[in-house]
Short mmCIF file of C-alpha atoms in Angstrom, two decimals:
data_model
loop_
_atom_site.label_atom_id
_atom_site.label_comp_id
_atom_site.label_asym_id
_atom_site.label_seq_id
_atom_site.Cartn_x
_atom_site.Cartn_y
_atom_site.Cartn_z
CA MET A 1 129.01 -4.66 37.72
CA GLU A 2 131.62 -5.32 40.17
CA TYR A 3 130.38 -3.78 43.20
CA GLU A 4 127.06 -5.49 42.61
CA ARG A 5 128.84 -8.47 42.54
CA SER A 6 130.43 -7.80 45.59
CA GLY A 7 127.79 -7.14 47.38
CA GLN A 8 125.40 -10.39 46.08
CA SER A 9 129.02 -13.01 47.13
CA SER A 10 128.74 -10.86 50.11
CA SER A 11 125.28 -11.00 51.14
CA SER A 12 125.56 -14.82 50.40
CA THR A 13 127.84 -15.67 52.49
CA SER A 14 126.70 -13.03 55.72
CA PRO A 15 126.15 -14.40 59.16
CA LYS A 16 122.15 -13.09 59.45
CA LYS A 17 121.68 -15.26 56.33
CA ASN A 18 124.00 -18.05 58.12
CA VAL A 19 121.51 -18.16 61.86
CA ARG A 20 117.67 -16.92 60.14
CA ARG A 21 118.06 -21.08 57.65
CA ASN A 22 119.33 -22.63 59.92
CA LEU A 23 116.02 -21.43 62.16
CA ASP A 24 112.64 -23.67 62.91
CA PHE A 25 111.00 -20.62 63.08
CA GLU A 26 111.59 -17.75 62.04
CA PRO A 27 110.05 -14.45 63.16
CA LEU A 28 108.53 -11.40 61.57
CA SER A 29 109.87 -8.61 63.68
CA THR A 30 113.20 -7.35 64.33
CA THR A 31 113.37 -9.32 67.33
CA ALA A 32 116.02 -11.85 65.83
CA LEU A 33 118.75 -9.14 65.71
CA ILE A 34 119.55 -10.17 69.42
CA LEU A 35 121.34 -12.94 67.87
CA GLU A 36 123.71 -10.95 65.64
CA ASN A 37 127.48 -10.37 66.54
CA ARG A 38 128.08 -6.77 67.39
CA PRO A 39 129.30 -4.78 64.56
CA ALA A 40 133.56 -5.25 64.25
CA ASN A 41 134.33 -1.33 65.93
CA LEU A 42 132.76 -2.14 68.60
CA PRO A 43 133.75 -4.72 71.81
CA ALA A 44 132.69 -8.25 71.69
CA LYS A 45 129.39 -9.29 73.79
CA PRO A 46 130.59 -12.37 77.03
CA GLU A 47 129.68 -15.09 77.19
CA GLU A 48 127.19 -14.80 79.38
CA GLU A 49 125.64 -12.04 77.56
CA THR A 50 125.45 -14.18 74.25
CA GLN A 51 123.90 -16.95 76.27
CA LYS A 52 121.07 -15.26 78.11
CA HIS A 53 120.16 -13.37 74.77
CA ARG A 54 120.16 -16.82 73.15
CA GLN A 55 117.34 -18.27 75.35
CA GLU A 56 115.03 -14.84 75.23
CA TYR A 57 114.30 -15.58 71.86
CA GLU A 58 114.40 -19.44 72.45
CA GLU A 59 111.53 -18.06 74.94
CA MET A 60 110.35 -15.48 72.68
CA VAL A 61 109.98 -18.37 69.65
CA ALA A 62 108.11 -21.00 72.06
CA GLN A 63 106.25 -18.41 73.12
CA ALA A 64 105.50 -18.03 69.67
CA LYS A 65 105.02 -20.90 68.45
CA LYS A 66 102.83 -22.09 71.02
CA ARG A 67 100.04 -18.68 70.30
CA GLU A 68 99.88 -19.58 66.60
CA LEU A 69 99.56 -23.76 67.41
CA LYS A 70 96.40 -22.44 69.50
CA GLU A 71 95.85 -19.91 66.83
CA ALA A 72 95.68 -22.78 64.15
CA GLN A 73 93.95 -25.57 66.44
CA LYS A 74 91.42 -22.84 67.47
CA ARG A 75 90.90 -22.70 63.69
CA LYS A 76 90.52 -25.87 62.88
CA LYS A 77 87.63 -25.99 65.08
CA GLN A 78 86.17 -23.23 64.52
CA LEU A 79 86.14 -24.99 61.29
CA GLU A 80 84.73 -28.02 62.01
CA ASP A 81 81.98 -27.40 63.98
CA ARG A 82 81.00 -25.26 60.31
CA CYS A 83 80.55 -28.80 59.05
CA LYS A 84 79.16 -30.31 61.89
CA LEU A 85 76.21 -27.37 61.80
CA GLU A 86 76.15 -27.68 57.74
CA GLU A 87 76.14 -31.65 58.17
CA THR A 88 73.34 -31.13 60.69
CA ILE A 89 70.96 -28.41 58.32
CA GLY A 90 71.52 -30.88 56.11
CA ASN A 91 70.43 -34.19 56.69
CA ALA A 92 67.62 -32.05 59.27
CA ALA A 93 66.04 -30.23 55.72
CA LEU A 94 66.26 -33.46 53.95
CA THR A 95 63.88 -34.69 57.89
CA TRP A 96 61.38 -32.30 57.12
CA SER A 97 61.89 -31.71 53.23
CA GLN A 98 61.28 -35.46 52.80
CA GLU A 99 59.52 -36.53 56.00
CA ILE A 100 58.26 -33.75 57.58
CA LEU A 101 56.45 -31.68 55.09
CA PRO A 102 54.42 -34.77 52.47
CA ASN A 103 52.98 -35.20 55.68
CA TRP A 104 52.95 -33.11 57.76
CA GLN A 105 48.71 -33.08 59.04
CA SER A 106 49.55 -36.34 60.14
CA MET A 107 53.45 -35.62 61.69
CA CYS A 108 53.63 -31.76 62.65
CA SER A 109 52.36 -32.46 66.19
CA SER A 110 54.44 -35.56 67.37
CA LYS A 111 57.06 -34.83 69.65
CA ARG A 112 59.83 -35.84 67.32
CA VAL A 113 58.88 -32.96 65.18
CA ARG A 114 57.86 -30.66 68.77
CA ASP A 115 61.79 -31.81 69.11
CA LEU A 116 63.27 -31.15 65.80
CA TRP A 117 60.98 -27.87 66.01
CA TRP A 118 62.89 -25.81 68.97
CA GLN A 119 66.43 -26.56 67.13
CA GLY A 120 65.19 -24.32 64.27
CA LEU A 121 64.33 -24.73 60.79
CA PRO A 122 67.00 -25.12 57.77
CA PRO A 123 66.16 -22.08 56.09
CA SER A 124 65.77 -23.55 53.07
CA VAL A 125 62.45 -25.19 54.36
CA ARG A 126 61.53 -22.28 57.48
CA GLY A 127 58.68 -20.02 55.09
CA LYS A 128 57.38 -23.48 53.94
CA VAL A 129 57.19 -24.55 57.47
CA TRP A 130 55.66 -21.52 58.77
CA SER A 131 53.05 -20.89 56.03
CA LEU A 132 51.47 -23.78 57.30
CA ALA A 133 52.37 -23.31 60.65
CA ILE A 134 50.79 -20.17 60.62
CA GLY A 135 47.48 -21.26 58.44
CA ASN A 136 45.10 -18.56 55.31
CA GLU A 137 42.40 -19.00 57.66
CA LEU A 138 41.80 -15.66 56.42
CA ASN A 139 40.94 -17.86 52.42
CA ILE A 140 43.52 -14.99 50.99
CA THR A 141 44.64 -15.38 46.82
CA ASP A 142 47.03 -14.84 44.97
CA GLU A 143 45.15 -13.43 43.30
CA LEU A 144 43.32 -11.33 46.15
CA TYR A 145 46.97 -10.06 46.54
CA ASN A 146 46.82 -9.06 43.24
CA ILE A 147 43.73 -6.91 42.80
CA CYS A 148 45.15 -5.31 46.84
CA LEU A 149 48.18 -4.11 45.18
CA ALA A 150 46.62 -2.29 42.02
CA ARG A 151 43.90 -0.48 44.73
CA ALA A 152 47.10 0.19 46.43
CA LYS A 153 48.72 1.97 43.07
CA GLU A 154 46.10 3.42 42.51
CA LYS A 155 45.89 5.48 46.12
CA TRP A 156 48.87 5.68 45.40
CA ASN A 157 49.03 7.68 41.90
CA ALA A 158 46.05 9.56 43.03
CA PHE A 159 48.16 10.82 46.29
CA VAL A 160 50.67 12.19 43.59
CA ALA A 161 48.42 14.27 41.91
CA PRO A 162 44.94 13.36 43.80
CA SER A 163 41.28 13.80 41.42
CA ALA A 164 37.88 15.33 42.57
CA ALA A 165 36.94 11.59 42.16
CA ALA A 166 39.55 10.01 43.97
CA GLU A 167 38.94 13.34 47.58
CA THR A 168 35.22 11.80 47.32
CA GLU A 169 36.74 8.26 47.80
CA ILE A 170 39.13 9.53 50.44
CA GLU A 171 36.15 10.92 51.71
CA ASP A 172 33.79 8.08 52.02
CA ALA A 173 37.01 5.91 53.19
CA GLY A 174 35.62 8.35 56.73
CA LEU A 175 39.82 9.01 56.21
CA SER A 176 40.55 12.27 55.46
CA HIS A 177 43.72 13.52 52.29
CA ALA A 178 46.22 14.43 55.95
CA ASP A 179 45.58 11.63 56.88
CA ARG A 180 46.36 8.52 53.59
CA GLU A 181 49.55 10.83 52.99
CA ALA A 182 50.45 10.59 56.77
CA SER A 183 50.19 7.29 55.99
CA LEU A 184 51.98 6.57 52.74
CA GLU A 185 54.16 8.98 54.61
CA LEU A 186 55.17 6.13 57.33
CA ILE A 187 55.42 3.56 55.42
CA LYS A 188 57.75 5.46 52.89
CA LEU A 189 59.93 6.07 56.00
CA ASP A 190 59.56 3.48 58.03
CA ILE A 191 61.00 0.69 55.99
CA SER A 192 64.33 2.81 54.35
CA ARG A 193 64.61 2.06 58.80
CA THR A 194 64.19 -1.09 57.74
CA PHE A 195 66.96 -3.80 58.97
CA PRO A 196 69.69 -0.76 57.66
CA ASN A 197 72.80 -3.11 58.03
CA LEU A 198 71.03 -4.95 55.62
CA CYS A 199 70.93 -2.74 52.82
CA ILE A 200 68.16 -4.47 50.63
CA PHE A 201 65.13 -2.69 51.55
CA GLN A 202 66.00 0.55 51.86
CA GLN A 203 65.62 2.86 48.20
CA GLY A 204 67.46 1.08 45.53
CA GLY A 205 67.83 -2.30 46.57
CA PRO A 206 67.10 -5.46 44.93
CA TYR A 207 63.45 -6.08 48.01
CA HIS A 208 62.49 -2.20 48.73
CA ASP A 209 59.38 -2.18 45.59
CA VAL A 210 58.59 -5.77 47.18
CA LEU A 211 58.24 -4.82 50.35
CA HIS A 212 56.43 -1.85 49.66
CA SER A 213 54.25 -2.96 47.33
CA ILE A 214 53.04 -5.85 50.88
CA LEU A 215 52.66 -2.96 52.61
CA GLY A 216 50.67 -1.01 50.67
CA ALA A 217 48.24 -4.18 49.59
CA TYR A 218 46.90 -4.87 53.54
CA THR A 219 46.27 -1.68 53.78
CA CYS A 220 43.57 -2.13 51.02
CA TYR A 221 43.34 -5.67 51.99
CA ARG A 222 42.72 -3.43 56.33
CA PRO A 223 42.10 -0.82 56.00
CA ASP A 224 40.52 -0.84 59.48
CA VAL A 225 43.34 -1.45 60.78
CA GLY A 226 46.10 0.62 57.93
CA TYR A 227 50.12 0.61 58.55
CA VAL A 228 51.08 0.51 61.16
CA GLN A 229 55.05 1.44 62.81
CA GLY A 230 56.65 -1.53 63.12
CA MET A 231 54.61 -3.70 60.45
CA SER A 232 57.56 -2.92 58.01
CA PHE A 233 59.70 -5.66 60.12
CA ILE A 234 57.71 -8.62 60.39
CA ALA A 235 56.51 -7.91 56.32
CA ALA A 236 60.67 -7.73 55.65
CA VAL A 237 60.76 -11.14 57.60
CA LEU A 238 58.22 -12.42 55.89
CA ILE A 239 60.23 -12.11 52.62
CA LEU A 240 63.63 -12.96 53.54
CA ASN A 241 61.77 -16.44 53.54
CA MET A 242 58.82 -16.84 51.41
CA ASP A 243 57.62 -15.74 47.88
CA ILE A 244 55.89 -12.00 47.67
CA ALA A 245 52.27 -13.46 47.88
CA ASP A 246 52.94 -16.06 49.80
CA ALA A 247 54.52 -13.35 52.49
CA PHE A 248 51.33 -11.67 51.69
CA ILE A 249 49.45 -14.55 53.27
CA ALA A 250 50.80 -15.13 55.65
CA PHE A 251 51.64 -11.55 56.81
CA ALA A 252 47.02 -10.94 56.86
CA ASN A 253 47.30 -14.07 58.87
CA LEU A 254 50.14 -13.94 61.32
CA LEU A 255 48.77 -9.94 62.37
CA ASN A 256 45.42 -11.28 62.83
CA LYS A 257 45.34 -13.49 65.32
CA PRO A 258 44.17 -12.69 68.54
CA CYS A 259 47.41 -11.56 70.20
CA GLN A 260 48.16 -9.33 66.90
CA MET A 261 45.31 -7.72 66.53
CA ALA A 262 45.25 -6.44 70.20
CA PHE A 263 49.29 -4.55 70.04
CA TYR A 264 48.03 -3.24 66.06
CA ARG A 265 44.55 -1.87 66.37
CA VAL A 266 45.77 -1.53 70.00
CA ASP A 267 43.46 -2.64 71.67
CA HIS A 268 44.48 -0.88 75.57
CA SER A 269 41.84 -2.75 77.27
CA LEU A 270 43.07 -6.41 75.50
CA MET A 271 47.30 -4.74 75.62
CA LEU A 272 47.01 -4.71 79.76
CA THR A 273 45.16 -8.42 79.85
CA TYR A 274 48.32 -9.41 77.98
CA PHE A 275 50.51 -7.62 80.36
CA ALA A 276 48.96 -8.79 83.78
CA ALA A 277 48.70 -12.12 82.00
CA PHE A 278 53.12 -11.55 81.63
CA GLU A 279 53.54 -10.48 84.63
CA VAL A 280 51.75 -13.29 86.58
CA PHE A 281 54.59 -16.30 85.07
CA PHE A 282 57.18 -12.80 85.67
CA GLU A 283 56.87 -12.61 89.71
CA GLU A 284 56.56 -17.14 89.81
CA ASN A 285 59.29 -17.23 87.24
CA LEU A 286 61.65 -14.57 88.32
CA PRO A 287 60.29 -12.80 92.07
CA LYS A 288 63.29 -11.23 93.04
CA LEU A 289 63.24 -9.45 89.36
CA PHE A 290 60.10 -8.96 89.47
CA ALA A 291 59.99 -7.11 92.66
CA HIS A 292 62.92 -5.00 92.23
CA PHE A 293 61.62 -3.18 88.69
CA LYS A 294 57.35 -3.18 91.14
CA ASN A 295 60.42 -1.13 93.17
CA ASN A 296 61.45 1.03 90.34
CA ASN A 297 57.80 1.44 89.26
CA LEU A 298 59.02 0.12 85.52
CA SER A 299 55.99 -1.43 83.37
CA SER A 300 56.89 -4.42 81.09
CA ASP A 301 54.61 -2.19 78.28
CA ILE A 302 58.12 -0.28 78.96
CA TYR A 303 60.01 -3.05 76.34
CA LEU A 304 57.24 -5.22 75.43
CA ILE A 305 55.28 -3.26 73.39
CA ASP A 306 58.42 -2.36 71.77
CA TRP A 307 59.11 -6.69 70.99
CA ILE A 308 55.67 -7.86 70.52
CA PHE A 309 55.21 -5.25 67.27
CA THR A 310 57.68 -6.07 65.70
CA LEU A 311 58.31 -9.87 66.53
CA TYR A 312 61.20 -9.46 67.98
CA SER A 313 62.69 -9.09 64.83
CA LYS A 314 64.34 -5.32 65.59
CA SER A 315 65.07 -6.31 68.98
CA LEU A 316 67.39 -9.32 68.35
CA PRO A 317 69.75 -10.11 65.58
CA LEU A 318 68.19 -11.78 62.91
CA ASP A 319 69.14 -15.11 63.02
CA ILE A 320 67.76 -15.10 66.55
CA ALA A 321 65.15 -13.43 65.50
CA CYS A 322 64.28 -16.06 63.17
CA ARG A 323 64.63 -18.74 65.61
CA VAL A 324 61.78 -17.01 67.93
CA TRP A 325 59.93 -16.91 65.01
CA ASP A 326 60.06 -20.64 64.62
CA VAL A 327 59.13 -21.79 68.10
CA PHE A 328 56.04 -18.66 68.30
CA CYS A 329 54.55 -20.49 64.84
CA ARG A 330 55.25 -23.37 66.72
CA ASP A 331 52.99 -22.77 70.10
CA GLY A 332 51.35 -19.34 69.49
CA ASP A 333 52.35 -15.73 70.75
CA GLU A 334 52.58 -17.75 74.80
CA PHE A 335 55.71 -18.22 73.46
CA LEU A 336 56.57 -14.09 73.08
CA PHE A 337 56.22 -13.15 76.45
CA ARG A 338 58.45 -16.67 77.50
CA THR A 339 61.03 -15.20 75.26
CA ALA A 340 60.72 -11.99 77.10
CA LEU A 341 60.94 -13.96 80.65
CA GLY A 342 63.89 -15.31 78.87
CA ILE A 343 65.60 -12.50 77.88
CA LEU A 344 65.14 -11.48 81.49
CA ARG A 345 66.72 -14.14 82.90
CA LEU A 346 69.41 -13.97 80.96
CA TYR A 347 69.81 -10.85 81.94
CA GLU A 348 68.52 -10.49 85.33
CA ASP A 349 72.66 -10.22 87.73
CA ILE A 350 73.12 -7.02 85.82
CA LEU A 351 69.14 -6.05 85.95
CA THR A 352 69.49 -5.90 89.62
CA HIS A 353 71.84 -3.06 90.19
CA MET A 354 70.18 -1.35 87.89
CA ASP A 355 67.63 2.21 87.94
CA PHE A 356 64.77 3.00 86.59
CA ILE A 357 66.43 4.34 83.29
CA HIS A 358 69.12 2.05 82.97
CA ILE A 359 66.85 -0.45 82.71
CA ALA A 360 64.34 0.50 80.08
CA GLN A 361 67.38 1.70 78.32
CA PHE A 362 68.97 -1.12 78.19
CA LEU A 363 66.24 -3.22 76.93
CA THR A 364 64.89 -1.40 74.83
CA ARG A 365 68.18 -1.66 73.08
CA LEU A 366 69.91 -4.77 73.72
CA PRO A 367 73.35 -5.59 72.93
CA GLU A 368 74.69 -6.42 69.65
CA TYR A 369 75.89 -9.51 70.78
CA ILE A 370 73.79 -12.07 72.30
CA SER A 371 73.55 -16.42 71.94
CA ALA A 372 71.14 -17.71 69.65
CA ASP A 373 71.99 -20.81 72.74
CA GLU A 374 72.15 -18.82 75.65
CA ILE A 375 69.20 -17.07 74.98
CA PHE A 376 66.95 -20.55 73.94
CA SER A 377 69.18 -22.40 77.11
CA SER A 378 67.25 -19.42 79.78
CA THR A 379 63.76 -20.07 77.85
CA THR A 380 64.30 -23.83 78.57
CA THR A 381 64.25 -22.88 82.83
CA ILE A 382 60.78 -20.68 82.41
CA SER A 383 58.28 -22.12 83.53
CA MET A 384 54.57 -21.14 81.67
CA ASN A 385 52.51 -22.90 84.39
CA SER A 386 51.11 -20.98 87.48
CA LYS A 387 48.92 -22.67 90.49
CA ASN A 388 48.15 -25.40 87.85
CA LYS A 389 47.30 -22.94 85.16
CA LYS A 390 48.69 -22.70 81.79
CA TRP A 391 49.60 -19.42 79.82
CA ALA A 392 46.09 -19.34 78.22
CA GLN A 393 43.76 -20.02 81.10
CA VAL A 394 45.33 -17.58 83.08
CA LEU A 395 44.88 -14.93 80.53
CA GLN A 396 41.71 -15.69 79.83
CA ALA A 397 41.21 -15.82 83.03
CA LEU A 398 42.54 -12.85 83.30
CA GLN A 399 39.98 -11.73 80.58
CA LYS A 400 37.19 -12.61 82.30
CA GLY A 401 37.74 -10.93 85.28
CA GLN A 402 38.00 -7.48 83.05
CA ASP A 403 34.37 -7.12 81.81
CA ARG A 404 34.30 -7.57 85.41
CA GLY A 405 36.46 -4.94 86.58
CA SER A 406 38.93 -7.89 87.83
CA PRO A 407 41.29 -5.20 89.97
CA LEU A 408 43.66 -7.60 88.34
CA LEU A 409 44.23 -5.95 86.57
CA LYS A 410 45.84 -2.41 87.89
CA ARG A 411 48.56 -5.12 90.13
#
């Protein structure tokens, strides 16, 4: 006990304690030891050395304080920006829900609404706006979805233990048992690869069965189209923003649009028309990069197919993909190709120094960290006007030329 008391007494009067108590800033490292006196069995520090060490220490403390202040200011700025963004989103959500949505037909085409639309839809109203913008030309009801889902479940059960009647039904539909089974297996496989980082669509995840149901119901609703790889990403994005039945209605109507149907039914001639129209605006907006791609024999289908098939939901970060969807729902398929040109412009300087292999690798696997502001800023510089013709006019002219065997489609 006496030893402990003497130890406590000596520690309370140690030079180290006295020095540290007077410091405004106390670093966590051992650099402060340069201020300590040498042990009694060693010669004392010369005054010059002591002064030099004190100056070095003070400089280190000043730099540490400066770094800490800079980090604090950065955190404060990030917090202010986040609060400002949340306030902006909250105000926009109120505008959409209280003013625009109740008066959709009269306001959806106004300049004010279109400008708000471009800035990105608030998540709380995104699904509702998408539903209204996509529409329901197919007149699908909740009841129809339930009927298609019930049929899909019957077929799934039939494939587990197919009966003679089930085999006859499959043959009558003009599809072999193997084809149907392969389609079901493809759906199962694709679901496991849909947004794997989210871990919500995979087996055991909260949305696995929902995604499986929508894709299965669609194959029964459109057996002529069936399931095509990439559909799972589109359905998943809709599920994240809508109720199940609304997601199915939007999914079926979205895939029924001319551009999506051309790609999902693999209508080669129509797909070529879209590629040709894209290249018209590619050459118009980015002549240097266009020439570089041509010199490297890099055709637009190499990267466009994946982008269009999944509406960028697989190629871009999910939050940016949703913003692309926002404007796509407003402007139609033209914006999908405008976005592609915006991406190419954003990375033009990099791409012009790459060969065929590296360009293809880069565009089929875009950088993980992309700024939405940079992409949309780049996209605003793209002109969808070629020789006084807009996208729809160029596309229409190319379609007419296709019917007449125009060489434009071979460019």
